[in-house]
């Protein structure tokens, strides 16, 4: 059965274009242009036999704050949420990632970027209830969180406890962006939420140990102003 | 009593004059900015818009008569022009934003290696045929900055280097620590920038080859359009970080864009054995 997407975007033209493009890709699409309408659609769809699989939410809606809608959705459903933001330096975007959105995309974007981000977000469907990822393998790097091992080209890599914790946090959400705040809270504790320098230092150390060229990483990517992403 | 009143009166008068002067200055500045933005629209937006409209209207009106490859080429033009407009819009808006509220910049501890890494991953995709050589040491000191702004600055410097140098030549990026400053150099092997233009390139809508470009609409010059606000934004971003930005000559020829960021007292870090 086709995956069902709720697309909330207030611009009619863009909504239509995206809707058509997603249908071509085999998705079933319900489109909405306002918070009020989206809330009604959501309620109806989630109680139907064919509930939603993904929410694509634009932040600039005419009748309300996309953030309030996101919190409402998060409080009730484990539905993956992809945020669409109009600006790179949109603080709101980071706040919504912290509030439970799964990933984000900045306008303007191409359809292939949207599809790629949707696929990753869908793969993490139900991360809230289903166990998170504990094994990772990519480009000669092999990480087994259960066995507590990291291999680079078959050779064991020694990581400090903090380096391992940081890497493990990214592995659990592989492919998705993890915000600075989420990493600081989960690795160093809530009291260290503002100590961004810890992140810079330990990401540098991790890259030095795991990347071929730490300046141009291919696995541990930086999302400036937002967080980090482990490539899937 | 009279003296106190006089002094008080004088003080009020002085404050009023000062306020008026400030107001006039703010107004002049916003007037200048408005003019800059209007120039931007007439100067730099019309060409990509014309190209975009041309290509899109051909697809719309004549798709049935065109080969699939031709339609695909035209769609590519639409995409490229839209991306070009997007970059210009981002730059123009940033210039306006930094001009209006230069103190409203969110700084955090950042790693320059990370910032450059993120810039380079985009640059390598965009300039796939260009040789980009990078020298950034590990363990650079952290800097207090707005990462998104610095990404934009380096994006612009690399775009500038790519535009003003021949396709087959390399673009080099080097970062070094010199005393209490972190210096990043973006070097190209283009014609360089003459002394008369070394300051002017950082002002909005001054272009090194402006006159020639107008007289000569060759493809090479077409490629060079649209740096009207790019370097001006770089300068504005450098300023809000108390950084210096300047251009040097490269031998035998070429330009070196230099950015020098102050390195402050480093934050406390916990070390693990």
Tab-separated table of C-alpha atoms in Angstrom:
chain	number	residue	atom	x	y	z
A	1	UNK	CA	0.000	0.000	0.000
A	2	UNK	CA	1.188	3.497	-0.779
A	3	UNK	CA	2.739	5.538	2.013
A	4	UNK	CA	0.448	8.342	3.091
A	5	UNK	CA	1.802	11.867	3.494
A	6	UNK	CA	0.158	14.944	4.959
A	7	UNK	CA	1.625	17.958	3.198
A	8	UNK	CA	0.998	21.258	5.012
A	9	UNK	CA	2.043	24.210	2.853
A	10	UNK	CA	0.164	27.494	2.547
A	11	UNK	CA	1.377	28.500	-0.910
A	12	UNK	CA	-1.132	27.068	-3.344
A	13	UNK	CA	1.240	26.787	-6.312
A	14	UNK	CA	3.982	25.075	-4.363
A	15	UNK	CA	1.497	22.808	-2.624
A	16	UNK	CA	0.132	21.685	-5.985
A	17	UNK	CA	3.608	21.159	-7.486
A	18	UNK	CA	4.829	19.126	-4.521
A	19	UNK	CA	1.605	17.177	-4.324
A	20	UNK	CA	1.839	16.165	-7.989
A	21	UNK	CA	5.522	15.288	-7.683
A	22	UNK	CA	4.901	13.091	-4.630
A	23	UNK	CA	2.013	11.327	-6.325
A	24	UNK	CA	4.268	10.570	-9.315
A	25	UNK	CA	6.678	8.960	-6.841
A	26	UNK	CA	3.912	6.689	-5.591
A	27	UNK	CA	2.917	8.450	-2.381
A	28	UNK	CA	-0.653	8.984	-1.350
A	29	UNK	CA	-0.886	12.702	-0.560
A	30	UNK	CA	-3.298	14.700	1.553
A	31	UNK	CA	-2.560	18.408	1.170
A	32	UNK	CA	-3.536	21.201	3.488
A	33	UNK	CA	-2.941	24.950	3.559
A	34	UNK	CA	-3.639	25.940	7.159
A	35	UNK	CA	-3.214	24.773	10.734
A	36	UNK	CA	-6.983	24.500	11.230
A	37	UNK	CA	-7.464	22.345	8.167
A	38	UNK	CA	-4.370	20.251	8.874
A	39	UNK	CA	-5.576	19.557	12.432
A	40	UNK	CA	-8.906	18.306	11.131
A	41	UNK	CA	-7.266	16.192	8.409
A	42	UNK	CA	-4.815	14.753	10.907
A	43	UNK	CA	-7.513	13.773	13.389
A	44	UNK	CA	-9.602	12.155	10.703
A	45	UNK	CA	-6.701	10.359	9.007
A	46	UNK	CA	-5.130	9.005	12.179
A	47	UNK	CA	-8.366	7.408	13.293
A	48	UNK	CA	-8.984	5.866	9.870
A	49	UNK	CA	-7.897	2.427	8.677
A	50	UNK	CA	-5.149	4.000	6.652
A	51	UNK	CA	-3.326	6.405	8.991
A	52	UNK	CA	-0.613	8.886	7.974
A	53	UNK	CA	3.009	7.775	7.591
A	54	UNK	CA	4.648	11.186	7.393
A	55	UNK	CA	3.968	14.864	7.991
A	56	UNK	CA	5.707	17.499	5.851
A	57	UNK	CA	5.154	20.804	7.655
A	58	UNK	CA	5.901	24.281	6.361
A	59	UNK	CA	6.499	26.748	9.176
A	60	UNK	CA	4.950	29.908	7.749
A	61	UNK	CA	1.234	29.173	7.959
A	62	UNK	CA	-1.443	31.868	7.775
A	63	UNK	CA	-3.599	30.926	10.751
A	64	UNK	CA	-1.153	29.847	13.392
A	65	UNK	CA	2.230	28.774	14.526
A	66	UNK	CA	3.539	25.621	12.874
A	67	UNK	CA	5.294	24.977	16.194
A	68	UNK	CA	2.052	24.670	18.146
A	69	UNK	CA	0.757	22.253	15.548
A	70	UNK	CA	3.948	20.218	15.751
A	71	UNK	CA	3.703	19.938	19.538
A	72	UNK	CA	0.078	18.908	19.209
A	73	UNK	CA	1.016	16.154	16.761
A	74	UNK	CA	3.997	15.013	18.838
A	75	UNK	CA	1.909	14.791	22.000
A	76	UNK	CA	-0.472	12.314	20.369
A	77	UNK	CA	1.289	10.385	17.622
A	78	UNK	CA	4.684	8.880	16.801
A	79	UNK	CA	4.331	10.303	13.303
A	80	UNK	CA	7.606	11.300	11.568
A	81	UNK	CA	7.724	15.049	10.933
A	82	UNK	CA	9.769	16.864	8.313
A	83	UNK	CA	9.950	20.650	8.808
A	84	UNK	CA	10.174	23.016	5.845
A	85	UNK	CA	11.723	26.332	6.759
A	86	UNK	CA	12.074	29.510	4.726
A	87	UNK	CA	15.436	30.633	6.068
A	88	UNK	CA	18.798	29.140	6.956
A	89	UNK	CA	19.091	31.172	10.131
A	90	UNK	CA	15.566	30.393	11.255
A	91	UNK	CA	15.844	29.832	15.027
A	92	UNK	CA	12.346	28.407	15.028
A	93	UNK	CA	13.556	25.491	12.930
A	94	UNK	CA	16.100	24.469	15.559
A	95	UNK	CA	13.526	24.874	18.336
A	96	UNK	CA	11.166	22.564	16.462
A	97	UNK	CA	13.871	19.962	15.952
A	98	UNK	CA	14.428	20.107	19.690
A	99	UNK	CA	10.668	19.816	20.206
A	100	UNK	CA	10.532	16.545	18.307
A	101	UNK	CA	10.596	17.224	14.575
A	102	UNK	CA	12.647	14.549	12.814
A	103	UNK	CA	14.430	16.602	10.187
A	104	UNK	CA	14.299	19.821	8.206
A	105	UNK	CA	14.656	21.256	4.736
A	106	UNK	CA	15.329	24.888	3.824
A	107	UNK	CA	13.409	26.593	1.019
A	108	UNK	CA	14.006	26.731	-1.868
A	109	UNK	CA	14.721	23.029	-2.377
A	110	UNK	CA	14.628	20.645	-5.317
A	111	UNK	CA	12.209	17.747	-5.459
A	112	UNK	CA	15.076	15.250	-5.238
A	113	UNK	CA	16.229	16.854	-1.978
A	114	UNK	CA	12.711	16.593	-0.583
A	115	UNK	CA	12.380	12.949	-1.637
A	116	UNK	CA	15.759	12.023	-0.148
A	117	UNK	CA	14.913	13.680	3.160
A	118	UNK	CA	11.490	12.017	3.196
A	119	UNK	CA	13.007	8.580	2.651
A	120	UNK	CA	15.377	9.001	5.596
A	121	UNK	CA	12.615	10.333	7.818
A	122	UNK	CA	10.321	7.460	6.864
A	123	UNK	CA	13.000	4.905	7.586
A	124	UNK	CA	12.987	6.181	11.127
A	125	UNK	CA	9.272	5.826	11.383
A	126	UNK	CA	8.313	5.020	14.909
A	127	UNK	CA	11.738	5.660	16.449
A	128	UNK	CA	9.761	6.680	19.509
A	129	UNK	CA	8.373	3.189	20.030
A	130	UNK	CA	10.683	0.969	17.990
A	131	UNK	CA	14.264	0.370	19.165
A	132	UNK	CA	16.751	2.826	17.676
A	133	UNK	CA	19.571	1.748	15.408
A	134	UNK	CA	22.524	0.103	17.159
A	135	UNK	CA	24.625	-1.022	14.212
A	136	UNK	CA	26.230	1.132	11.540
A	137	UNK	CA	28.340	0.329	8.529
A	138	UNK	CA	29.475	2.763	5.860
A	139	UNK	CA	32.626	3.481	3.861
A	140	UNK	CA	34.877	1.130	5.816
A	141	UNK	CA	33.546	2.212	9.182
A	142	UNK	CA	31.728	-0.331	11.330
A	143	UNK	CA	30.097	0.563	14.616
A	144	UNK	CA	28.386	-1.927	16.920
A	145	UNK	CA	26.867	-0.147	19.894
A	146	UNK	CA	25.812	-3.352	21.676
A	147	UNK	CA	29.313	-4.813	21.495
A	148	UNK	CA	30.849	-1.404	22.113
A	149	UNK	CA	33.157	-1.748	19.113
A	150	UNK	CA	34.290	0.628	16.373
A	151	UNK	CA	36.273	-0.674	13.406
A	152	UNK	CA	37.906	1.421	10.711
A	153	UNK	CA	38.988	-0.616	7.673
A	154	UNK	CA	38.720	-3.705	9.872
A	155	UNK	CA	41.009	-2.294	12.571
A	156	UNK	CA	39.663	-1.486	16.044
A	157	UNK	CA	39.608	2.244	16.886
A	158	UNK	CA	40.016	3.309	20.485
A	159	UNK	CA	37.515	5.946	21.532
A	160	UNK	CA	37.284	7.693	24.895
A	161	UNK	CA	33.993	7.152	26.797
A	162	UNK	CA	32.705	10.600	25.774
A	163	UNK	CA	33.687	10.139	22.125
A	164	UNK	CA	31.835	6.833	22.105
A	165	UNK	CA	28.734	8.340	23.725
A	166	UNK	CA	28.670	11.135	21.165
A	167	UNK	CA	29.125	8.759	18.249
A	168	UNK	CA	26.479	6.405	19.636
A	169	UNK	CA	23.975	9.247	19.872
A	170	UNK	CA	24.488	9.998	16.162
A	171	UNK	CA	24.298	6.311	15.192
A	172	UNK	CA	20.909	5.941	16.891
A	173	UNK	CA	19.541	8.599	14.566
A	174	UNK	CA	21.683	7.858	11.533
A	175	UNK	CA	20.850	9.950	8.471
A	176	UNK	CA	19.011	12.541	10.496
A	177	UNK	CA	20.226	15.788	11.923
A	178	UNK	CA	20.749	15.780	15.704
A	179	UNK	CA	20.749	19.289	17.167
A	180	UNK	CA	23.510	20.766	19.322
A	181	UNK	CA	21.084	20.858	22.227
A	182	UNK	CA	20.068	17.202	21.877
A	183	UNK	CA	23.698	16.096	21.733
A	184	UNK	CA	24.788	18.233	24.680
A	185	UNK	CA	21.887	17.083	26.855
A	186	UNK	CA	22.259	13.388	25.991
A	187	UNK	CA	26.049	13.220	26.186
A	188	UNK	CA	26.992	15.811	28.809
A	189	UNK	CA	23.724	16.314	30.692
A	190	UNK	CA	21.115	19.077	30.794
A	191	UNK	CA	23.334	21.326	32.926
A	192	UNK	CA	25.821	21.565	30.045
A	193	UNK	CA	23.344	22.547	27.375
A	194	UNK	CA	25.211	25.786	26.536
A	195	UNK	CA	28.712	24.305	26.409
A	196	UNK	CA	28.924	24.125	22.626
A	197	UNK	CA	32.708	24.083	22.858
A	198	UNK	CA	32.569	20.481	24.171
A	199	UNK	CA	30.834	19.435	20.975
A	200	UNK	CA	33.385	21.184	18.763
A	201	UNK	CA	36.274	19.564	20.585
A	202	UNK	CA	34.887	16.027	20.613
A	203	UNK	CA	33.566	16.139	17.053
A	204	UNK	CA	37.063	17.235	16.019
A	205	UNK	CA	38.572	14.286	17.882
A	206	UNK	CA	36.058	11.834	16.417
A	207	UNK	CA	36.740	13.076	12.914
A	208	UNK	CA	40.485	12.851	13.452
A	209	UNK	CA	40.046	9.187	14.403
A	210	UNK	CA	37.338	8.142	11.952
A	211	UNK	CA	37.543	10.309	8.835
A	212	UNK	CA	40.121	10.016	6.067
A	213	UNK	CA	40.276	13.828	5.864
A	214	UNK	CA	38.931	15.525	9.016
A	215	UNK	CA	38.598	18.901	7.241
A	216	UNK	CA	36.305	17.442	4.609
A	217	UNK	CA	34.379	14.746	6.448
A	218	UNK	CA	32.262	12.308	4.461
A	219	UNK	CA	30.542	10.598	7.407
A	220	UNK	CA	30.240	13.021	10.319
A	221	UNK	CA	28.691	16.049	8.646
A	222	UNK	CA	28.198	19.534	10.064
A	223	UNK	CA	24.894	21.336	9.703
A	224	UNK	CA	25.983	24.900	10.518
A	225	UNK	CA	23.897	26.524	13.229
A	226	UNK	CA	21.823	23.364	13.710
A	227	UNK	CA	23.794	20.246	14.640
A	228	UNK	CA	25.440	17.163	13.154
A	229	UNK	CA	24.397	14.320	10.913
A	230	UNK	CA	25.906	10.866	10.461
A	231	UNK	CA	25.652	9.898	6.799
A	232	UNK	CA	23.486	6.885	6.068
B	1	UNK	CA	19.067	78.196	40.779
B	2	UNK	CA	19.188	80.156	37.535
B	3	UNK	CA	22.542	78.556	36.716
B	4	UNK	CA	21.203	75.070	37.356
B	5	UNK	CA	18.238	75.792	35.088
B	6	UNK	CA	20.521	77.185	32.388
B	7	UNK	CA	22.736	74.125	32.553
B	8	UNK	CA	19.723	71.890	32.487
B	9	UNK	CA	18.348	73.758	29.476
B	10	UNK	CA	21.647	73.549	27.656
B	11	UNK	CA	21.863	69.845	28.365
B	12	UNK	CA	18.357	69.273	26.962
B	13	UNK	CA	19.238	71.295	23.889
B	14	UNK	CA	22.453	69.358	23.416
B	15	UNK	CA	20.679	66.012	23.768
B	16	UNK	CA	18.033	67.113	21.288
B	17	UNK	CA	20.631	68.191	18.745
B	18	UNK	CA	22.429	64.901	19.194
B	19	UNK	CA	19.228	62.938	18.754
B	20	UNK	CA	18.367	64.885	15.628
B	21	UNK	CA	21.824	64.270	14.213
B	22	UNK	CA	21.497	60.572	14.966
B	23	UNK	CA	18.087	60.466	13.330
B	24	UNK	CA	19.431	62.214	10.239
B	25	UNK	CA	22.292	59.749	10.110
B	26	UNK	CA	19.995	56.750	10.471
B	27	UNK	CA	17.742	58.150	7.786
B	28	UNK	CA	20.670	58.783	5.436
B	29	UNK	CA	21.898	55.258	6.074
B	30	UNK	CA	18.524	53.663	5.432
B	31	UNK	CA	18.186	55.842	2.339
B	32	UNK	CA	21.531	54.563	1.110
B	33	UNK	CA	20.487	51.003	1.838
B	34	UNK	CA	17.201	51.473	-0.007
B	35	UNK	CA	19.093	52.790	-3.008
B	36	UNK	CA	21.491	49.862	-2.803
B	37	UNK	CA	18.621	47.400	-2.809
B	38	UNK	CA	16.908	49.131	-5.714
B	39	UNK	CA	20.138	49.119	-7.675
B	40	UNK	CA	20.478	45.443	-6.866
B	41	UNK	CA	17.085	44.686	-8.355
B	42	UNK	CA	17.580	46.696	-11.522
B	43	UNK	CA	21.213	45.748	-11.963
B	44	UNK	CA	21.579	42.142	-10.987
B	45	UNK	CA	18.145	40.575	-10.962
B	46	UNK	CA	16.941	41.405	-14.439
B	47	UNK	CA	19.366	39.210	-16.365
B	48	UNK	CA	18.708	35.959	-14.510
B	49	UNK	CA	15.003	36.749	-14.500
B	50	UNK	CA	15.052	37.297	-18.267
B	51	UNK	CA	16.907	34.019	-18.810
B	52	UNK	CA	14.559	32.185	-16.507
B	53	UNK	CA	11.474	33.595	-18.180
B	54	UNK	CA	12.877	32.905	-21.630
B	55	UNK	CA	13.629	29.268	-20.901
B	56	UNK	CA	10.397	28.656	-18.991
B	57	UNK	CA	8.247	30.251	-21.707
B	58	UNK	CA	9.897	28.167	-24.425
B	59	UNK	CA	9.130	25.016	-22.432
B	60	UNK	CA	5.593	26.193	-21.849
B	61	UNK	CA	4.808	27.376	-25.387
B	62	UNK	CA	6.841	25.061	-27.590
B	63	UNK	CA	7.363	21.840	-25.646
B	64	UNK	CA	5.528	19.793	-28.278
B	65	UNK	CA	7.920	20.915	-31.020
B	66	UNK	CA	11.124	20.373	-29.029
B	67	UNK	CA	13.284	17.329	-28.490
B	68	UNK	CA	13.413	15.832	-25.003
B	69	UNK	CA	17.079	16.877	-24.713
B	70	UNK	CA	16.233	20.464	-25.586
B	71	UNK	CA	13.491	20.585	-22.961
B	72	UNK	CA	15.892	19.085	-20.456
B	73	UNK	CA	18.531	21.738	-21.320
B	74	UNK	CA	15.993	24.509	-20.892
B	75	UNK	CA	14.848	23.076	-17.572
B	76	UNK	CA	18.507	23.063	-16.513
B	77	UNK	CA	18.718	26.779	-17.360
B	78	UNK	CA	15.606	27.447	-15.289
B	79	UNK	CA	17.163	25.594	-12.335
B	80	UNK	CA	20.524	27.327	-12.606
B	81	UNK	CA	19.026	30.785	-12.890
B	82	UNK	CA	16.729	30.092	-9.947
B	83	UNK	CA	19.727	28.990	-7.875
B	84	UNK	CA	21.599	32.100	-8.937
B	85	UNK	CA	18.662	34.300	-7.906
B	86	UNK	CA	18.437	32.449	-4.625
B	87	UNK	CA	22.087	33.131	-3.810
B	88	UNK	CA	21.739	36.788	-4.754
B	89	UNK	CA	18.589	37.162	-2.692
B	90	UNK	CA	20.267	35.570	0.321
B	91	UNK	CA	23.182	37.984	-0.027
B	92	UNK	CA	21.030	41.059	-0.549
B	93	UNK	CA	18.794	40.249	2.420
B	94	UNK	CA	21.790	39.520	4.612
B	95	UNK	CA	23.323	42.858	3.676
B	96	UNK	CA	20.081	44.612	4.603
B	97	UNK	CA	19.809	42.672	7.854
B	98	UNK	CA	23.387	43.306	8.950
B	99	UNK	CA	23.040	46.956	8.028
B	100	UNK	CA	19.838	47.364	10.042
B	101	UNK	CA	20.882	45.423	13.150
B	102	UNK	CA	24.592	44.607	13.210
B	103	UNK	CA	24.447	43.741	16.916
B	104	UNK	CA	21.759	41.150	16.456
B	105	UNK	CA	24.212	38.373	15.564
B	106	UNK	CA	24.083	35.103	17.468
B	107	UNK	CA	27.638	34.024	18.254
B	108	UNK	CA	28.726	30.690	19.619
B	109	UNK	CA	31.964	28.726	19.952
B	110	UNK	CA	32.669	27.353	16.509
B	111	UNK	CA	35.350	25.337	14.781
B	112	UNK	CA	36.655	26.961	11.621
B	113	UNK	CA	37.634	23.540	10.314
B	114	UNK	CA	33.989	22.489	10.525
B	115	UNK	CA	32.749	25.665	8.895
B	116	UNK	CA	35.192	25.315	6.015
B	117	UNK	CA	34.318	21.631	5.698
B	118	UNK	CA	30.676	22.456	5.236
B	119	UNK	CA	31.495	25.204	2.703
B	120	UNK	CA	33.810	22.884	0.765
B	121	UNK	CA	31.328	20.040	0.469
B	122	UNK	CA	28.951	22.437	-1.310
B	123	UNK	CA	31.712	24.061	-3.377
B	124	UNK	CA	33.001	20.717	-4.649
B	125	UNK	CA	29.501	19.801	-5.829
B	126	UNK	CA	28.995	23.174	-7.470
B	127	UNK	CA	32.397	23.443	-9.157
B	128	UNK	CA	32.929	19.795	-9.993
B	129	UNK	CA	35.481	20.488	-12.679
B	130	UNK	CA	37.555	22.912	-10.580
B	131	UNK	CA	40.628	21.995	-8.653
B	132	UNK	CA	40.156	23.126	-5.055
B	133	UNK	CA	43.206	22.705	-2.818
B	134	UNK	CA	42.705	22.951	0.904
B	135	UNK	CA	45.135	23.307	3.781
B	136	UNK	CA	43.483	23.491	7.179
B	137	UNK	CA	45.386	22.195	10.217
B	138	UNK	CA	43.640	20.159	12.925
B	139	UNK	CA	43.378	21.691	16.391
B	140	UNK	CA	42.777	25.279	15.331
B	141	UNK	CA	41.588	27.454	18.209
B	142	UNK	CA	37.823	27.865	18.494
B	143	UNK	CA	36.311	31.205	17.532
B	144	UNK	CA	33.211	33.085	18.682
B	145	UNK	CA	31.132	33.592	15.578
B	146	UNK	CA	27.837	33.043	13.794
B	147	UNK	CA	28.498	29.876	11.777
B	148	UNK	CA	25.785	30.571	9.208
B	149	UNK	CA	27.254	34.001	8.450
B	150	UNK	CA	30.788	32.651	8.094
B	151	UNK	CA	29.557	29.906	5.779
B	152	UNK	CA	27.974	32.620	3.649
B	153	UNK	CA	31.208	34.632	3.676
B	154	UNK	CA	33.360	31.720	2.501
B	155	UNK	CA	30.723	30.656	-0.053
B	156	UNK	CA	31.003	34.118	-1.565
B	157	UNK	CA	34.812	34.211	-1.527
B	158	UNK	CA	34.988	30.851	-3.299
B	159	UNK	CA	32.300	31.859	-5.795
B	160	UNK	CA	34.273	35.011	-6.475
B	161	UNK	CA	37.519	33.081	-6.955
B	162	UNK	CA	35.805	30.621	-9.303
B	163	UNK	CA	34.256	33.402	-11.362
B	164	UNK	CA	37.347	35.510	-11.809
B	165	UNK	CA	39.858	32.817	-12.658
B	166	UNK	CA	40.258	30.460	-15.617
B	167	UNK	CA	38.499	27.115	-15.384
B	168	UNK	CA	41.711	25.060	-15.566
B	169	UNK	CA	43.429	26.860	-12.687
B	170	UNK	CA	43.260	25.868	-9.040
B	171	UNK	CA	41.556	27.651	-6.167
B	172	UNK	CA	43.501	27.386	-2.932
B	173	UNK	CA	42.218	27.765	0.604
B	174	UNK	CA	44.619	27.998	3.519
B	175	UNK	CA	44.048	28.608	7.197
B	176	UNK	CA	46.825	29.510	9.658
B	177	UNK	CA	47.147	30.880	13.174
B	178	UNK	CA	49.250	34.036	13.328
B	179	UNK	CA	49.767	35.372	16.872
B	180	UNK	CA	46.256	35.896	18.205
B	181	UNK	CA	44.572	35.819	14.834
B	182	UNK	CA	43.205	33.078	12.633
B	183	UNK	CA	43.863	33.934	9.008
B	184	UNK	CA	42.076	32.290	6.100
B	185	UNK	CA	43.214	32.939	2.544
B	186	UNK	CA	41.229	32.172	-0.589
B	187	UNK	CA	43.563	32.349	-3.594
B	188	UNK	CA	42.920	32.267	-7.293
B	189	UNK	CA	45.034	32.474	-10.445
B	190	UNK	CA	42.876	35.037	-12.219
B	191	UNK	CA	43.956	38.481	-13.426
B	192	UNK	CA	44.030	39.819	-9.862
B	193	UNK	CA	42.646	43.141	-8.629
B	194	UNK	CA	44.409	46.412	-9.366
B	195	UNK	CA	45.336	48.740	-6.505
B	196	UNK	CA	42.658	51.239	-7.508
B	197	UNK	CA	40.012	48.558	-6.947
B	198	UNK	CA	41.348	46.833	-3.839
B	199	UNK	CA	38.961	48.720	-1.517
B	200	UNK	CA	36.157	49.320	-3.948
B	201	UNK	CA	35.467	45.616	-4.594
B	202	UNK	CA	33.975	45.433	-1.111
B	203	UNK	CA	31.376	48.109	-1.838
B	204	UNK	CA	28.024	46.979	-3.196
B	205	UNK	CA	27.647	47.253	-6.958
B	206	UNK	CA	31.173	48.125	-7.870
B	207	UNK	CA	32.639	45.607	-10.193
B	208	UNK	CA	36.175	45.297	-11.366
B	209	UNK	CA	35.192	44.580	-14.897
B	210	UNK	CA	31.913	46.484	-14.890
B	211	UNK	CA	32.610	48.699	-17.884
B	212	UNK	CA	34.176	45.974	-19.964
B	213	UNK	CA	31.345	43.630	-19.062
B	214	UNK	CA	28.798	46.109	-20.301
B	215	UNK	CA	30.583	46.645	-23.557
B	216	UNK	CA	31.253	42.981	-24.031
B	217	UNK	CA	28.389	40.570	-23.479
B	218	UNK	CA	30.546	37.531	-24.212
B	219	UNK	CA	29.871	34.297	-22.407
B	220	UNK	CA	32.896	34.776	-20.201
B	221	UNK	CA	31.558	38.062	-18.946
B	222	UNK	CA	28.101	36.598	-18.564
B	223	UNK	CA	29.636	34.167	-16.112
B	224	UNK	CA	30.995	37.014	-14.092
B	225	UNK	CA	27.805	38.904	-13.506
B	226	UNK	CA	26.129	39.237	-10.211
B	227	UNK	CA	28.900	39.817	-7.693
B	228	UNK	CA	27.316	43.175	-6.909
B	229	UNK	CA	26.562	42.375	-3.300
B	230	UNK	CA	28.697	39.277	-2.717
B	231	UNK	CA	31.862	40.911	-1.447
B	232	UNK	CA	29.924	43.705	0.282
B	233	UNK	CA	28.154	41.062	2.364
B	234	UNK	CA	31.520	39.457	3.144
B	235	UNK	CA	32.750	42.813	4.459
B	236	UNK	CA	29.590	43.322	6.532
B	237	UNK	CA	29.955	39.813	7.994
B	238	UNK	CA	33.650	40.409	8.757
B	239	UNK	CA	32.775	43.667	10.539
B	240	UNK	CA	30.231	42.119	12.902
B	241	UNK	CA	32.940	39.642	13.922
B	242	UNK	CA	35.617	42.326	14.458
B	243	UNK	CA	37.490	40.587	11.685
B	244	UNK	CA	39.540	42.142	8.888
B	245	UNK	CA	38.943	41.387	5.232
B	246	UNK	CA	41.246	42.570	2.482
B	247	UNK	CA	42.658	41.615	-0.874
B	248	UNK	CA	46.302	40.981	-1.757
B	249	UNK	CA	48.119	40.264	-5.009
B	250	UNK	CA	49.285	36.817	-5.847
B	251	UNK	CA	52.422	36.219	-7.890
B	252	UNK	CA	52.713	35.909	-10.837
B	253	UNK	CA	49.052	36.827	-10.999
B	254	UNK	CA	45.846	36.290	-9.085
B	255	UNK	CA	43.928	37.602	-6.115
B	256	UNK	CA	44.167	36.544	-2.484
B	257	UNK	CA	41.169	37.281	-0.312
B	258	UNK	CA	42.328	37.382	3.292
B	259	UNK	CA	40.136	37.117	6.355
B	260	UNK	CA	41.655	37.594	9.766
B	261	UNK	CA	39.512	36.559	12.729
B	262	UNK	CA	40.466	37.491	16.278
B	263	UNK	CA	41.137	34.507	18.537
B	264	UNK	CA	39.881	35.238	22.035
B	265	UNK	CA	40.504	33.493	25.318
B	266	UNK	CA	39.575	29.859	24.768
B	267	UNK	CA	36.624	28.357	26.660
B	268	UNK	CA	37.005	25.805	29.431
B	269	UNK	CA	37.191	22.266	28.154
B	270	UNK	CA	37.050	19.039	30.070
B	271	UNK	CA	39.769	16.652	29.037
B	272	UNK	CA	39.602	12.884	29.222
B	273	UNK	CA	42.593	10.712	29.723
